[in-house]
Amino acid sequence: MTSVPTNLYTDAGGHLIERSYRLVVVMGPDAGVRHTVESGTTMIGTHADNDIVLTDTTVSRYHLELQVRREGLAVRDLDSTNGTRWGGARVQAITLTEPGRLRLGKHTEIALEAEDLPATLGDYAGDSFGRVVGQAPPMKKLFAMLARVAVTDATVLLEGETGTGKEAIAEALHTASGRARGPFVVVDCASIPRDLIASELFGHARGSYTGAISDKRGLVESADGGTLFLDEIGELPLDLQPQLLRALEKREVRRVGETKPIPVDLRVLAATHRDLRAMVKAGRFREDLYYRLAVVRCEVPPLRARLGDLPALARHFAEAFGRSGWDVSPSLLEQLNRHGWPGNVRELRNVVERALSLGTLEVDAEPAPATTGGGAVASPTAASAAILDLPFKEAKAALVEGFERDYLVNLLSRHKGNISRAALEAGIDRNYIHRLVKKYGLDVERG
């Protein structure tokens, strides 16, 4: 399968943008020819098979290839006889980020300019995307974006708290894509021992290190023809990030102990519960890798932001465990609505499963944290038993987020909601506090 570049990306505000390039032949025998470059590959030359067919005899039969990417328009000269020039200099491969003119052969000049427009999403009619269930407005909005990008090869970064269903969304994106018949390979960057990550990701040659008794394909190579899902990408050690970036940019891997590159054709999806932009600013995540992964950013809402989905989710899980969805009583739903759900959808699933194993769906759901008139949490809460029942990685993340929320609430309380003074005391950037305030839905003075 050939990877198809996409012209979709998200802007700084999280809006899905569709990029195209307007091309106009302004000099040469074909002056006046116009073409819009969107997704995929656009070929220029004198042969009739090209997308833009020129009659200039100094232009080669297959002269030039164009691809729309998030960072700009990728231009590659196809070993033409008379070459391609940009700004007077002959170029072989270049990514254009500003308007200008390309000169092909001796006579033809093409003016090009980018055009960015909001992508058309429309209303999402269903109440699920793959195995992910949701009818609340935040989920409908998310599903509409996912449906739009699923059929492309766009790299997608799923951001959201642990337990919100990011892996299920990634799998649904794979299933809805043209790569559905290929492998779906999950790399859990948080669970692979640090000294084995390079070997697990890229493979190794026999004898490359002690214990390497045979050649091994890495997980990146195993995703050839399908989708590579990098879960908890924020946990990838900084010193391994350049190697991953090279693999993603060149679509090739080098096994540990080998020098020969192995080409791979794959789509990349990634997920994190961390704020990667803050990590970039702190020097803990490479900026170039972030932009390579965050072509399309999708924020997955926490369960507390979509409590209207609780009845459907609870019944869905009950049916998955062999019970009728109608066994979820109104009194149970009332209890579930009062719970804070620090473990999100995964915690809800575990609550339902545990209750079923005890022969009843009635559970003791802890109330959600109370809020003050200003929207701040009144007091920190201890970790619930439900968190301790989660898998280690998810429990740890939920506890970290609980600490984050409680620390922020107390910090802002001491400074009467003034973010500037709070940032100064805590020794962190005020923009990071703004992001945490938004993340936890706190209503404070934007000082």
Coordinates of C-alpha atoms in Angstrom, one line a residue:
M1 CA 0.0 0.0 0.0
T2 CA 1.3 3.5 -0.9
S3 CA 1.0 6.1 1.8
V4 CA -1.2 9.0 0.7
P5 CA -0.3 12.4 2.1
T6 CA -3.2 14.5 3.4
N7 CA -4.1 18.1 3.3
L8 CA -5.8 18.2 6.7
Y9 CA -4.3 19.6 9.9
T10 CA -5.5 21.3 13.1
D11 CA -4.6 25.0 13.8
A12 CA -3.6 26.4 17.2
G13 CA -7.2 26.7 18.2
G14 CA -7.9 23.0 17.5
H15 CA -9.9 23.6 14.3
L16 CA -9.6 21.2 11.4
I17 CA -8.1 23.0 8.4
E18 CA -8.0 21.9 4.8
R19 CA -5.0 23.2 2.9
S20 CA -4.6 23.4 -0.8
Y21 CA -2.2 25.2 -3.2
R22 CA -3.2 27.3 -6.2
L23 CA -0.8 26.9 -9.1
V24 CA -0.7 29.2 -12.2
V25 CA 1.6 29.0 -15.1
V26 CA 2.8 32.6 -15.5
M27 CA 5.5 32.2 -18.1
G28 CA 6.2 29.9 -21.0
P29 CA 4.1 28.4 -23.8
D30 CA 1.5 27.1 -21.3
A31 CA 0.9 30.5 -19.6
G32 CA -2.6 30.7 -18.1
V33 CA -2.9 27.0 -17.1
R34 CA -4.3 26.7 -13.5
H35 CA -4.4 23.8 -11.1
T36 CA -5.3 23.2 -7.5
V37 CA -3.1 20.9 -5.5
E38 CA -4.8 19.1 -2.7
S39 CA -4.1 15.7 -1.1
G40 CA -2.0 13.0 -2.8
T41 CA 0.8 13.4 -5.3
T42 CA 0.6 15.9 -8.2
M43 CA 2.9 15.2 -11.2
I44 CA 4.1 17.8 -13.7
G45 CA 5.7 17.1 -17.0
T46 CA 5.1 16.8 -20.8
H47 CA 3.8 13.2 -20.8
A48 CA 0.0 12.9 -21.0
D49 CA -0.1 10.8 -17.8
N50 CA 0.8 13.8 -15.6
D51 CA -1.7 15.8 -13.6
I52 CA -0.4 19.0 -15.1
V53 CA 0.6 18.5 -18.7
L54 CA 3.0 21.1 -20.2
T55 CA 4.0 21.6 -23.8
D56 CA 7.4 23.3 -23.1
T57 CA 10.0 21.1 -24.8
T58 CA 12.6 22.0 -22.2
V59 CA 10.5 20.4 -19.5
S60 CA 11.0 16.6 -19.0
R61 CA 8.4 14.0 -19.6
Y62 CA 8.1 13.4 -15.8
H63 CA 9.7 16.6 -14.4
L64 CA 8.3 17.3 -11.0
E65 CA 6.3 15.9 -8.1
L66 CA 4.3 17.9 -5.5
Q67 CA 2.9 16.7 -2.2
V68 CA 0.8 18.8 0.3
R69 CA 2.1 18.4 3.9
R70 CA 1.4 20.2 7.2
E71 CA 4.7 22.0 7.1
G72 CA 4.3 23.1 3.5
L73 CA 4.4 22.0 -0.2
A74 CA 7.0 19.3 -0.8
V75 CA 8.7 19.6 -4.2
R76 CA 10.8 16.9 -5.7
D77 CA 12.6 17.1 -9.0
L78 CA 12.4 13.8 -10.8
D79 CA 16.0 13.9 -12.2
S80 CA 14.8 16.3 -15.0
T81 CA 17.2 17.2 -17.8
N82 CA 17.0 21.0 -17.4
G83 CA 16.2 21.0 -13.7
T84 CA 13.9 22.9 -11.3
R85 CA 14.7 26.2 -9.7
W86 CA 13.4 28.1 -6.7
G87 CA 14.8 31.6 -6.0
G88 CA 17.3 31.2 -8.8
A89 CA 18.9 28.1 -7.3
R90 CA 18.5 24.6 -8.7
V91 CA 16.8 22.3 -6.2
Q92 CA 16.4 18.5 -6.0
A93 CA 14.0 18.4 -3.0
I94 CA 12.6 21.3 -1.0
T95 CA 9.6 22.0 1.2
L96 CA 8.1 25.4 0.3
T97 CA 6.5 27.4 3.2
E98 CA 5.8 30.7 1.4
P99 CA 4.4 32.0 -1.9
G100 CA 6.8 32.2 -4.8
R101 CA 7.7 30.9 -8.3
L102 CA 9.1 27.6 -9.5
R103 CA 11.0 27.6 -12.8
L104 CA 10.9 24.4 -14.8
G105 CA 13.2 23.8 -17.7
K106 CA 14.2 27.0 -19.6
H107 CA 10.9 28.8 -20.2
T108 CA 8.2 27.8 -17.7
E109 CA 7.5 29.5 -14.4
I110 CA 4.7 28.5 -12.1
A111 CA 3.4 30.8 -9.3
L112 CA 2.1 29.0 -6.3
E113 CA 0.2 30.1 -3.1
A114 CA -1.3 28.2 -0.2
E115 CA -5.0 28.5 0.7
D116 CA -6.3 27.3 4.1
L117 CA -10.0 26.9 4.6
P118 CA -12.0 25.3 7.5
A119 CA -12.7 21.7 6.7
T120 CA -16.3 20.7 6.3
L121 CA -17.3 18.3 9.0
G122 CA -21.1 18.3 9.1
D123 CA -23.2 16.7 11.8
Y124 CA -22.3 13.1 13.0
A125 CA -25.5 11.0 12.7
G126 CA -24.4 8.0 14.7
D127 CA -23.9 7.4 18.5
S128 CA -20.6 5.5 18.2
F129 CA -17.4 5.5 16.3
G130 CA -16.1 1.9 16.2
R131 CA -16.3 0.6 19.7
V132 CA -16.4 4.1 21.2
V133 CA -20.0 5.0 22.4
G134 CA -21.1 8.6 22.9
Q135 CA -24.1 11.0 22.3
A136 CA -22.9 14.0 24.3
P137 CA -22.1 17.1 22.2
P138 CA -18.3 16.8 22.9
M139 CA -18.3 13.2 21.6
K140 CA -20.4 14.1 18.5
K141 CA -17.9 16.8 17.7
L142 CA -15.0 14.4 18.2
F143 CA -16.7 11.7 16.0
A144 CA -17.3 14.2 13.2
M145 CA -13.6 15.0 13.1
L146 CA -12.5 11.4 13.4
A147 CA -14.8 10.4 10.5
R148 CA -13.3 13.2 8.4
V149 CA -9.7 12.2 9.0
A150 CA -10.1 8.4 9.2
V151 CA -10.1 7.8 5.4
T152 CA -6.9 9.8 5.0
D153 CA -3.4 8.9 6.1
A154 CA -3.2 12.0 8.4
T155 CA -1.1 11.5 11.5
V156 CA -3.3 12.0 14.5
L157 CA -2.4 12.9 18.1
L158 CA -5.1 11.9 20.6
E159 CA -4.9 14.0 23.8
G160 CA -6.8 13.3 26.9
E161 CA -6.8 11.8 30.4
T162 CA -6.0 8.2 31.1
G163 CA -9.0 5.9 30.6
T164 CA -10.9 8.1 28.1
G165 CA -10.7 5.4 25.4
K166 CA -7.8 6.7 23.3
E167 CA -6.6 3.2 22.2
A168 CA -10.2 2.3 21.2
I169 CA -10.4 5.4 19.1
A170 CA -7.1 4.7 17.5
E171 CA -8.3 1.2 16.6
A172 CA -11.5 2.6 15.1
L173 CA -9.5 5.1 13.0
H174 CA -7.5 2.1 11.7
T175 CA -10.6 0.1 11.0
A176 CA -12.2 3.0 9.1
S177 CA -9.2 3.6 7.0
G178 CA -7.9 2.1 3.8
R179 CA -5.4 0.2 5.9
A180 CA -8.0 -1.8 7.7
R181 CA -6.7 -5.1 6.2
G182 CA -3.2 -4.3 7.4
P183 CA -1.8 -4.8 11.0
F184 CA -2.7 -2.5 13.9
V185 CA 0.4 -2.4 16.1
V186 CA 0.3 -0.9 19.5
V187 CA 3.5 0.4 21.1
D188 CA 3.0 1.2 24.8
C189 CA 5.9 3.7 25.4
A190 CA 5.3 3.7 29.1
S191 CA 5.6 -0.1 29.7
I192 CA 8.7 -1.1 27.7
P193 CA 11.9 -1.2 29.8
R194 CA 14.1 1.7 28.9
D195 CA 17.0 -0.4 27.9
L196 CA 14.9 -2.4 25.5
I197 CA 12.9 0.4 23.8
A198 CA 15.2 0.8 20.8
S199 CA 15.2 -3.0 20.2
E200 CA 11.4 -3.2 20.6
L201 CA 10.7 -0.3 18.3
F202 CA 13.3 -0.9 15.6
G203 CA 14.3 -4.5 15.9
H204 CA 17.8 -5.9 16.2
A205 CA 20.4 -8.0 14.4
R206 CA 21.6 -11.3 15.8
G207 CA 24.6 -10.7 18.1
S208 CA 24.0 -6.9 18.3
Y209 CA 24.0 -7.1 22.1
T210 CA 24.1 -9.8 24.8
G211 CA 21.0 -11.9 24.6
A212 CA 20.2 -11.0 20.9
I213 CA 20.3 -14.7 19.8
S214 CA 18.4 -14.1 16.5
D215 CA 17.3 -11.3 14.2
K216 CA 14.1 -9.6 15.3
R217 CA 11.6 -7.3 13.6
G218 CA 10.8 -4.2 15.6
L219 CA 7.2 -3.0 16.2
V220 CA 7.6 -0.1 13.6
E221 CA 8.6 -2.6 11.0
S222 CA 5.7 -4.9 12.0
A223 CA 3.2 -2.2 11.2
D224 CA 4.2 -2.1 7.6
G225 CA 1.1 -1.9 5.4
G226 CA -1.0 -0.9 8.4
T227 CA -1.1 1.5 11.4
L228 CA 1.4 2.2 14.1
F229 CA -0.2 3.4 17.4
L230 CA 2.3 5.1 19.8
D231 CA 0.4 5.0 23.1
E232 CA 1.7 7.3 25.9
I233 CA 4.2 8.9 23.5
G234 CA 5.1 11.4 26.2
E235 CA 6.9 8.7 28.1
L236 CA 9.4 8.1 25.3
P237 CA 12.9 8.9 26.6
L238 CA 14.3 12.1 25.1
D239 CA 17.5 10.4 23.7
L240 CA 15.4 8.0 21.7
Q241 CA 13.1 10.6 20.1
P242 CA 15.5 11.6 17.3
Q243 CA 15.7 8.0 16.1
L244 CA 11.9 7.8 16.1
L245 CA 11.6 11.1 14.3
R246 CA 14.0 9.9 11.5
A247 CA 11.9 6.7 11.1
L248 CA 8.7 8.7 10.8
E249 CA 10.2 11.3 8.4
K250 CA 11.9 8.8 6.1
R251 CA 9.5 5.9 6.6
E252 CA 12.4 3.5 7.2
V253 CA 14.0 1.8 10.1
R254 CA 17.5 0.6 11.0
R255 CA 17.6 -2.4 13.2
V256 CA 20.0 -2.2 16.2
G257 CA 23.3 -3.6 14.9
E258 CA 22.6 -3.0 11.2
T259 CA 23.2 -0.1 8.8
K260 CA 20.9 -1.1 6.0
P261 CA 17.6 0.8 6.2
I262 CA 14.3 -1.1 5.8
P263 CA 11.5 0.8 4.2
V264 CA 8.1 0.8 5.9
D265 CA 4.7 2.0 4.7
L266 CA 2.5 2.9 7.6
R267 CA 0.2 5.4 9.1
V268 CA 1.1 6.9 12.5
L269 CA -1.3 7.5 15.4
A270 CA -0.2 8.6 18.8
A271 CA -1.8 9.3 22.2
T272 CA -0.8 10.9 25.5
H273 CA -2.3 12.1 28.8
R274 CA 0.4 14.7 29.1
D275 CA 0.6 18.2 27.9
L276 CA 3.3 17.7 25.2
R277 CA 3.4 21.5 24.4
A278 CA 4.4 22.2 27.9
M279 CA 7.0 19.4 27.8
V280 CA 8.4 20.9 24.6
K281 CA 8.8 24.2 26.3
A282 CA 10.4 22.5 29.3
G283 CA 12.9 20.7 27.0
R284 CA 11.5 17.3 27.8
F285 CA 10.0 16.5 24.4
R286 CA 11.5 17.4 21.0
E287 CA 9.6 20.2 19.2
D288 CA 10.2 18.6 15.7
L289 CA 8.8 15.3 16.8
Y290 CA 5.8 17.0 18.4
Y291 CA 4.9 18.7 15.1
R292 CA 5.5 15.5 13.2
L293 CA 2.9 13.8 15.4
A294 CA 0.5 16.6 16.0
V295 CA -0.7 17.1 12.4
V296 CA -4.3 16.5 13.5
R297 CA -4.9 17.0 17.2
C298 CA -8.0 15.5 18.8
E299 CA -8.9 16.1 22.4
V300 CA -10.8 13.2 23.9
P301 CA -13.1 14.6 26.7
P302 CA -13.1 13.1 30.2
L303 CA -16.2 11.2 31.4
R304 CA -17.1 14.0 33.8
A305 CA -17.5 16.3 30.8
R306 CA -20.0 13.9 29.1
L307 CA -22.1 12.6 32.0
G308 CA -25.1 12.5 29.6
D309 CA -23.4 9.4 28.1
L310 CA -23.4 7.5 31.5
P311 CA -26.7 5.6 31.0
A312 CA -25.7 4.4 27.5
L313 CA -22.2 3.5 28.6
A314 CA -23.3 1.6 31.8
R315 CA -25.9 -0.4 29.8
H316 CA -23.3 -1.0 27.0
F317 CA -20.9 -2.5 29.6
A318 CA -23.6 -4.5 31.3
E319 CA -24.6 -6.1 28.0
A320 CA -20.9 -6.8 27.3
F321 CA -20.8 -8.8 30.5
G322 CA -23.9 -10.8 29.6
R323 CA -26.6 -8.8 31.5
S324 CA -29.5 -6.8 30.2
G325 CA -28.8 -3.1 29.9
W326 CA -32.1 -2.4 31.7
D327 CA -30.6 -3.9 34.8
V328 CA -29.0 -0.5 35.3
S329 CA -31.5 1.0 37.7
P330 CA -32.3 4.7 38.0
S331 CA -30.9 4.7 41.5
L332 CA -27.6 3.3 40.2
L333 CA -27.5 6.0 37.5
E334 CA -28.0 8.6 40.2
Q335 CA -25.1 7.3 42.2
L336 CA -22.9 7.1 39.1
N337 CA -23.7 10.7 38.2
R338 CA -22.4 11.9 41.6
H339 CA -19.1 10.1 41.2
G340 CA -16.0 12.1 40.1
W341 CA -14.7 9.4 37.7
P342 CA -11.0 10.1 37.9
G343 CA -10.4 6.9 36.0
N344 CA -12.9 7.9 33.3
V345 CA -14.6 5.3 31.0
R346 CA -12.2 2.5 32.0
E347 CA -13.1 3.1 35.7
L348 CA -16.8 2.9 34.8
R349 CA -16.3 -0.4 33.0
N350 CA -14.4 -1.8 36.0
V351 CA -17.1 -0.6 38.4
V352 CA -19.8 -2.4 36.3
E353 CA -17.7 -5.5 35.9
R354 CA -16.9 -5.6 39.7
A355 CA -20.6 -5.1 40.6
L356 CA -21.7 -7.9 38.2
S357 CA -19.2 -10.3 39.7
L358 CA -20.8 -9.6 43.1
G359 CA -24.2 -10.3 41.8
T360 CA -25.5 -6.8 41.8
L361 CA -25.1 -3.6 39.8
E362 CA -25.5 -1.4 42.9
V363 CA -22.2 0.2 43.8
D364 CA -21.0 2.8 46.3
A365 CA -20.1 5.7 44.0
E366 CA -18.2 8.5 45.7
P367 CA -19.6 12.0 45.1
A368 CA -17.8 14.2 42.6
P369 CA -15.6 16.9 44.2
A370 CA -17.7 19.8 45.4
T371 CA -17.1 23.2 43.9
T372 CA -17.2 26.7 45.4
G373 CA -19.0 29.6 43.9
G374 CA -15.8 30.4 41.8
G375 CA -15.7 26.9 40.4
A376 CA -12.7 25.8 42.4
V377 CA -12.6 22.4 44.2
A378 CA -13.4 22.9 47.9
S379 CA -10.9 20.4 49.3
P380 CA -8.6 17.7 48.0
T381 CA -10.0 14.2 47.9
A382 CA -8.2 10.9 48.7
A383 CA -7.8 8.3 46.1
S384 CA -10.9 6.1 45.8
A385 CA -10.8 2.3 45.9
A386 CA -11.8 2.4 42.3
I387 CA -8.5 4.0 41.3
L388 CA -6.6 1.3 43.1
D389 CA -8.4 -1.4 41.1
L390 CA -7.2 0.1 37.8
P391 CA -4.1 -1.3 36.0
F392 CA -0.9 0.3 37.4
K393 CA -0.3 2.7 34.5
E394 CA -3.9 4.0 34.6
A395 CA -4.0 4.2 38.4
K396 CA -0.7 6.1 38.5
A397 CA -1.9 8.6 35.9
A398 CA -5.2 9.1 37.7
L399 CA -3.4 9.8 41.0
V400 CA -1.0 12.2 39.3
E401 CA -3.9 14.1 37.8
G402 CA -5.7 14.1 41.2
F403 CA -2.5 15.7 42.7
E404 CA -2.3 18.2 39.8
R405 CA -5.9 19.3 40.3
D406 CA -5.6 19.5 44.1
Y407 CA -2.3 21.4 44.0
L408 CA -3.8 23.8 41.5
V409 CA -6.9 24.4 43.5
N410 CA -5.0 25.2 46.7
L411 CA -2.4 27.3 44.9
L412 CA -5.1 29.4 43.3
S413 CA -7.1 29.6 46.5
R414 CA -4.1 31.2 48.3
H415 CA -3.8 33.8 45.6
K416 CA -7.6 34.4 45.2
G417 CA -7.6 33.0 41.7
N418 CA -4.8 35.3 40.4
I419 CA -2.9 33.2 37.8
S420 CA 0.1 35.5 37.5
R421 CA 0.8 35.5 41.3
A422 CA 0.2 31.7 41.5
A423 CA 2.6 31.0 38.6
L424 CA 5.3 33.1 40.3
E425 CA 5.0 31.2 43.6
A426 CA 4.9 27.8 41.9
G427 CA 7.8 28.5 39.6
I428 CA 5.9 27.4 36.5
D429 CA 4.8 29.2 33.3
R430 CA 1.4 31.0 33.6
N431 CA 0.4 29.6 30.2
Y432 CA 0.7 26.1 31.7
I433 CA -1.6 27.1 34.6
H434 CA -4.1 28.4 32.0
R435 CA -4.0 25.0 30.3
L436 CA -4.5 23.2 33.7
V437 CA -7.4 25.6 34.5
K438 CA -9.1 24.7 31.2
K439 CA -8.3 21.0 31.6
Y440 CA -10.0 20.8 35.0
G441 CA -12.8 23.2 34.2
L442 CA -11.9 25.8 36.9
D443 CA -13.4 29.3 36.8
V444 CA -10.8 31.7 38.1
E445 CA -9.5 35.2 37.5
R446 CA -7.3 35.3 34.4
G447 CA -4.6 37.4 36.0

